[in-house]
C-alpha cells in the first residue's frame, strides 16, 4: 500500500509514475492526505501528521508482526517505531547532486531492497527492528569504533530538552479528529519533549555509509536473483523516464525518481 501526506492528486501522479499500469493494480490501497484525520484548516497547512498503523491493521489483514512503514520522518512513525524503516530525507543536497556526473548515485532504494529481502525472512519484523536489525546486514562486521553523525532530518532539542516550536509540530494542530476514513490517526500524539528526545536518541542505519553499502550490495544481489536490472530513475506507465519536469506534483517527493536507484 501507499500512504502519503501529500494531497490525492499529487499522490496519484506519483503512484502512476512509479508503478505504471503494470504494478499499480497490485497495490492494496492508496491513501493520501485526506486519510490523516485533518480538519479543513490543517489539510491546507503544513502541519505535523502521524501515520498510526493501528488504523491500517483495523482495515487490512496485517499486524505488528508483518508490517513495515518506510518513511523519512521518525515523527510520523513514532506511534509504532519498531515497525518503521526510516530513510534519509531527500533534501536539496541530494536533489542537486544528480547534476554532477561524477557524483555517486544515491543507493538508498537498493539498500531498502536489501533490508526488505531480510525483513521478509523474519517471523516478527517489529522484534527484528527492536533488536537492531537494520544496523546488522547479514555478513557485515561493524568496526570496533564507529561514530555516527546526527541524522540530517533529526530534530534538535532545545536547552530545555524540547524541540524548537514550529508550525509543523504543534500538538493543537495534530490532535484533532474528523470524519476521515482513518478517524483518529493523529490522536494520542506523544508530548513534544518525549517525541524530540526519542528521535534525537535514535541511531539511524543510513548514517553509517558502510551499513548502507552492505545493504545496497544485498539489494543488488536480490535484484539479480529476480532478474531485474538495477537502473537509475523510474519508468512511467507509458514507458518514458519519469522526471520532476514531466510529472507535475511535489518536487521533493518526485525528486526521488530522478536520482535514486
Coordinates of C-alpha atoms in Angstrom, one line a residue:
X1 CA 0.0 0.0 0.0
X2 CA 0.9 3.7 -0.4
X3 CA 0.3 6.1 2.4
X4 CA 1.3 9.7 1.8
X5 CA 0.6 13.0 3.5
X6 CA 0.5 14.7 0.0
X7 CA -2.8 15.6 -1.5
X8 CA -4.6 13.0 -3.5
X9 CA -4.0 14.4 -7.0
X10 CA -0.2 14.5 -6.3
X11 CA -0.2 11.1 -4.8
X12 CA -2.0 9.7 -7.8
X13 CA 0.6 11.2 -10.2
X14 CA 3.5 9.8 -8.2
X15 CA 1.9 6.3 -8.0
X16 CA 1.3 6.3 -11.7
X17 CA 4.9 7.5 -12.4
X18 CA 6.4 4.9 -10.0
X19 CA 4.3 1.9 -10.6
X20 CA 2.6 2.3 -14.0
X21 CA -0.2 0.3 -15.4
X22 CA 1.6 -3.0 -14.7
X23 CA 2.1 -2.6 -10.9
X24 CA -0.4 0.0 -9.7
X25 CA -3.3 -2.5 -9.7
X26 CA -1.2 -4.7 -7.3
X27 CA -1.4 -2.1 -4.6
X28 CA -3.9 -3.0 -1.9
X29 CA -4.8 0.6 -1.2
X30 CA -3.5 4.1 -1.9
X31 CA -4.1 6.6 0.9
X32 CA -3.4 10.3 0.8
X33 CA -3.7 13.4 2.9
X34 CA -7.5 13.1 3.1
X35 CA -7.0 9.9 5.3
X36 CA -5.0 11.5 8.1
X37 CA -7.8 12.8 10.3
X38 CA -7.1 16.5 9.5
X39 CA -9.7 19.2 9.6
X40 CA -10.2 21.6 6.7
X41 CA -7.7 24.2 8.0
X42 CA -5.0 21.6 8.8
X43 CA -5.5 19.9 5.4
X44 CA -4.2 23.0 3.6
X45 CA -1.4 23.8 6.1
X46 CA 2.0 22.2 6.6
X47 CA 1.3 20.6 10.0
X48 CA 2.9 17.6 11.6
X49 CA 1.0 14.4 10.6
X50 CA 1.2 10.9 12.0
X51 CA 0.7 7.5 10.4
X52 CA -0.8 5.3 13.0
X53 CA -0.5 1.7 11.9
X54 CA -3.4 0.7 14.2
X55 CA -5.6 2.2 11.5
X56 CA -4.1 0.0 8.8
X57 CA -4.4 -3.1 10.9
X58 CA -8.1 -2.5 11.6
X59 CA -8.8 -2.3 7.8
X60 CA -6.3 -4.7 6.3
X61 CA -5.3 -8.2 7.3
X62 CA -1.9 -7.2 8.6
X63 CA -0.4 -7.0 12.1
X64 CA 2.6 -5.7 14.1
X65 CA 4.5 -8.8 13.1
X66 CA 4.4 -8.3 9.4
X67 CA 4.1 -4.5 8.7
X68 CA 6.9 -2.1 7.8
X69 CA 6.3 1.6 7.3
X70 CA 9.0 3.1 5.0
X71 CA 9.2 6.9 5.7
X72 CA 11.8 9.6 6.1
X73 CA 10.1 11.0 9.2
X74 CA 10.6 9.4 12.6
X75 CA 7.9 11.8 13.9
X76 CA 5.3 10.4 11.5
X77 CA 6.0 6.9 12.7
X78 CA 6.5 7.4 16.4
X79 CA 3.4 5.5 17.5
X80 CA 4.9 2.3 16.2
X81 CA 8.6 3.0 16.0
X82 CA 9.6 -0.7 15.7
X83 CA 7.5 -1.1 12.5
X84 CA 9.4 1.8 10.9
X85 CA 12.3 1.8 8.5
X86 CA 13.4 5.4 8.3
X87 CA 15.1 6.8 5.2
X88 CA 17.3 9.8 4.8
X89 CA 15.3 12.8 3.7
X90 CA 15.6 13.5 0.0
X91 CA 16.9 17.0 0.6
X92 CA 18.2 19.8 -1.6
X93 CA 21.8 18.4 -1.4
X94 CA 20.7 15.1 -2.9
X95 CA 18.4 16.8 -5.4
X96 CA 21.2 18.9 -6.9
X97 CA 23.8 16.2 -6.7
X98 CA 22.2 14.5 -9.7
X99 CA 23.6 17.3 -11.9
X100 CA 27.2 16.2 -11.1
X101 CA 28.0 13.3 -13.5
X102 CA 30.9 12.3 -11.3
X103 CA 28.9 12.2 -8.0
X104 CA 28.0 8.8 -6.8
X105 CA 24.4 7.9 -7.3
X106 CA 22.1 7.7 -4.2
X107 CA 21.8 4.0 -3.4
X108 CA 19.0 4.3 -0.9
X109 CA 16.5 2.3 -2.8
X110 CA 19.0 -0.5 -3.4
X111 CA 19.6 -0.5 0.3
X112 CA 15.9 -0.7 1.1
X113 CA 15.6 -3.7 -1.3
X114 CA 18.3 -5.3 0.7
X115 CA 16.5 -4.5 4.0
X116 CA 13.2 -5.8 2.7
X117 CA 14.8 -9.0 1.5
X118 CA 16.0 -9.7 5.0
X119 CA 12.8 -8.4 6.7
X120 CA 10.6 -10.9 4.9
X121 CA 12.6 -13.7 6.4
X122 CA 11.6 -12.6 9.9
X123 CA 8.7 -14.1 11.8
X124 CA 8.2 -10.7 13.6
X125 CA 9.6 -7.6 11.9
X126 CA 8.9 -5.4 14.9
X127 CA 11.1 -7.7 17.0
X128 CA 13.8 -7.6 14.3
X129 CA 13.9 -3.8 14.2
X130 CA 13.8 -3.5 18.0
X131 CA 16.9 -5.8 18.1
X132 CA 18.7 -3.5 15.7
X133 CA 18.1 -5.5 12.5
X134 CA 18.6 -2.5 10.1
X135 CA 22.1 -2.0 11.7
X136 CA 23.1 -5.6 11.1
X137 CA 23.2 -6.5 7.4
X138 CA 24.0 -10.3 7.1
X139 CA 27.7 -10.8 6.8
X140 CA 28.5 -7.3 7.9
X141 CA 31.0 -6.7 10.7
X142 CA 30.9 -3.3 12.2
X143 CA 34.2 -1.5 13.0
X144 CA 35.1 -1.6 16.7
X145 CA 34.8 2.2 16.8
X146 CA 32.1 3.7 14.7
X147 CA 31.0 7.3 15.2
X148 CA 27.7 8.1 13.6
X149 CA 26.8 11.7 12.6
X150 CA 23.4 13.1 13.6
X151 CA 20.7 12.5 11.0
X152 CA 20.1 15.5 8.7
X153 CA 16.4 15.3 9.5
X154 CA 16.6 14.6 13.2
X155 CA 15.0 17.4 15.3
X156 CA 17.4 19.2 17.7
X157 CA 16.1 19.5 21.2
X158 CA 16.4 23.0 22.8
X159 CA 18.2 23.6 26.1
X160 CA 15.1 22.6 27.9
X161 CA 15.1 19.2 26.0
X162 CA 12.1 20.2 23.8
X163 CA 12.0 20.5 20.1
X164 CA 12.0 24.1 18.9
X165 CA 8.5 25.2 18.3
X166 CA 7.5 25.2 14.6
X167 CA 4.1 25.3 12.8
X168 CA 4.8 21.8 11.7
X169 CA 5.0 20.4 15.2
X170 CA 2.0 21.8 17.1
X171 CA 0.1 19.4 19.4
X172 CA -3.0 21.6 19.0
X173 CA -2.9 21.0 15.2
X174 CA -2.2 17.3 15.3
X175 CA -4.7 16.0 17.8
X176 CA -8.0 16.9 16.1
X177 CA -10.4 14.2 14.8
X178 CA -12.6 14.4 11.8
X179 CA -14.8 12.1 9.8
X180 CA -11.8 10.8 7.8
X181 CA -11.7 7.1 6.8
X182 CA -8.8 6.8 9.2
X183 CA -10.5 8.6 12.1
X184 CA -8.2 9.3 14.9
X185 CA -4.9 8.6 13.1
X186 CA -3.4 11.8 14.6
X187 CA -4.9 11.3 18.0
X188 CA -2.8 10.4 21.1
X189 CA 0.3 12.2 20.0
X190 CA 3.2 11.9 22.3
X191 CA 4.2 15.1 24.2
X192 CA 6.7 17.3 22.3
X193 CA 9.5 16.6 24.7
X194 CA 9.1 12.9 24.6
X195 CA 9.0 12.8 20.8
X196 CA 12.0 15.1 20.4
X197 CA 14.1 13.0 22.9
X198 CA 13.1 9.7 21.3
X199 CA 14.1 10.9 17.8
X200 CA 17.3 12.6 18.9
X201 CA 18.5 9.5 20.6
X202 CA 17.6 7.1 17.8
X203 CA 20.5 5.5 15.9
X204 CA 19.7 5.5 12.2
X205 CA 21.1 2.9 9.8
X206 CA 21.6 5.3 6.9
X207 CA 24.1 7.4 9.0
X208 CA 26.7 4.7 8.5
X209 CA 27.8 4.5 4.9
X210 CA 29.4 1.1 5.4
X211 CA 26.0 -0.3 6.5
X212 CA 24.2 1.5 3.6
X213 CA 26.8 -0.1 1.2
X214 CA 26.3 -3.5 2.7
X215 CA 22.5 -3.3 2.3
X216 CA 22.9 -2.0 -1.2
X217 CA 25.1 -5.0 -2.1
X218 CA 22.4 -7.3 -0.7
X219 CA 19.8 -5.4 -2.6
X220 CA 21.7 -5.7 -5.9
X221 CA 22.1 -9.4 -5.4
X222 CA 18.4 -9.7 -4.8
X223 CA 17.6 -7.9 -8.0
X224 CA 20.0 -10.1 -9.9
X225 CA 18.3 -13.2 -8.4
X226 CA 14.9 -11.9 -9.5
X227 CA 16.2 -10.9 -13.0
X228 CA 15.6 -7.2 -12.5
X229 CA 18.2 -4.8 -13.8
X230 CA 19.3 -2.0 -11.5
X231 CA 18.8 1.1 -13.4
X232 CA 18.9 4.8 -12.4
X233 CA 15.5 6.5 -12.4
X234 CA 12.0 5.2 -13.0
X235 CA 9.8 4.4 -16.0
X236 CA 6.2 5.6 -16.0
X237 CA 3.2 3.8 -17.4
X238 CA 3.9 5.0 -20.9
X239 CA 7.4 3.6 -20.8
X240 CA 9.0 7.0 -20.6
X241 CA 11.6 8.1 -17.9
X242 CA 9.8 9.8 -15.0
X243 CA 11.2 13.2 -14.1
X244 CA 10.3 16.2 -12.0
X245 CA 9.8 18.2 -15.2
X246 CA 7.3 15.9 -16.9
X247 CA 5.4 14.7 -13.9
X248 CA 3.7 17.5 -12.1
X249 CA 3.5 17.3 -8.3
X250 CA 5.5 17.6 -5.2
X251 CA 9.1 18.3 -6.2
X252 CA 10.6 16.9 -3.0
X253 CA 8.9 13.5 -3.4
X254 CA 9.2 13.3 -7.2
X255 CA 12.9 14.1 -7.0
X256 CA 13.3 10.5 -5.7
X257 CA 12.5 9.3 -9.2
X258 CA 15.4 11.0 -10.9
X259 CA 18.4 10.3 -8.6
X260 CA 17.5 7.3 -6.6
X261 CA 18.1 3.8 -7.8

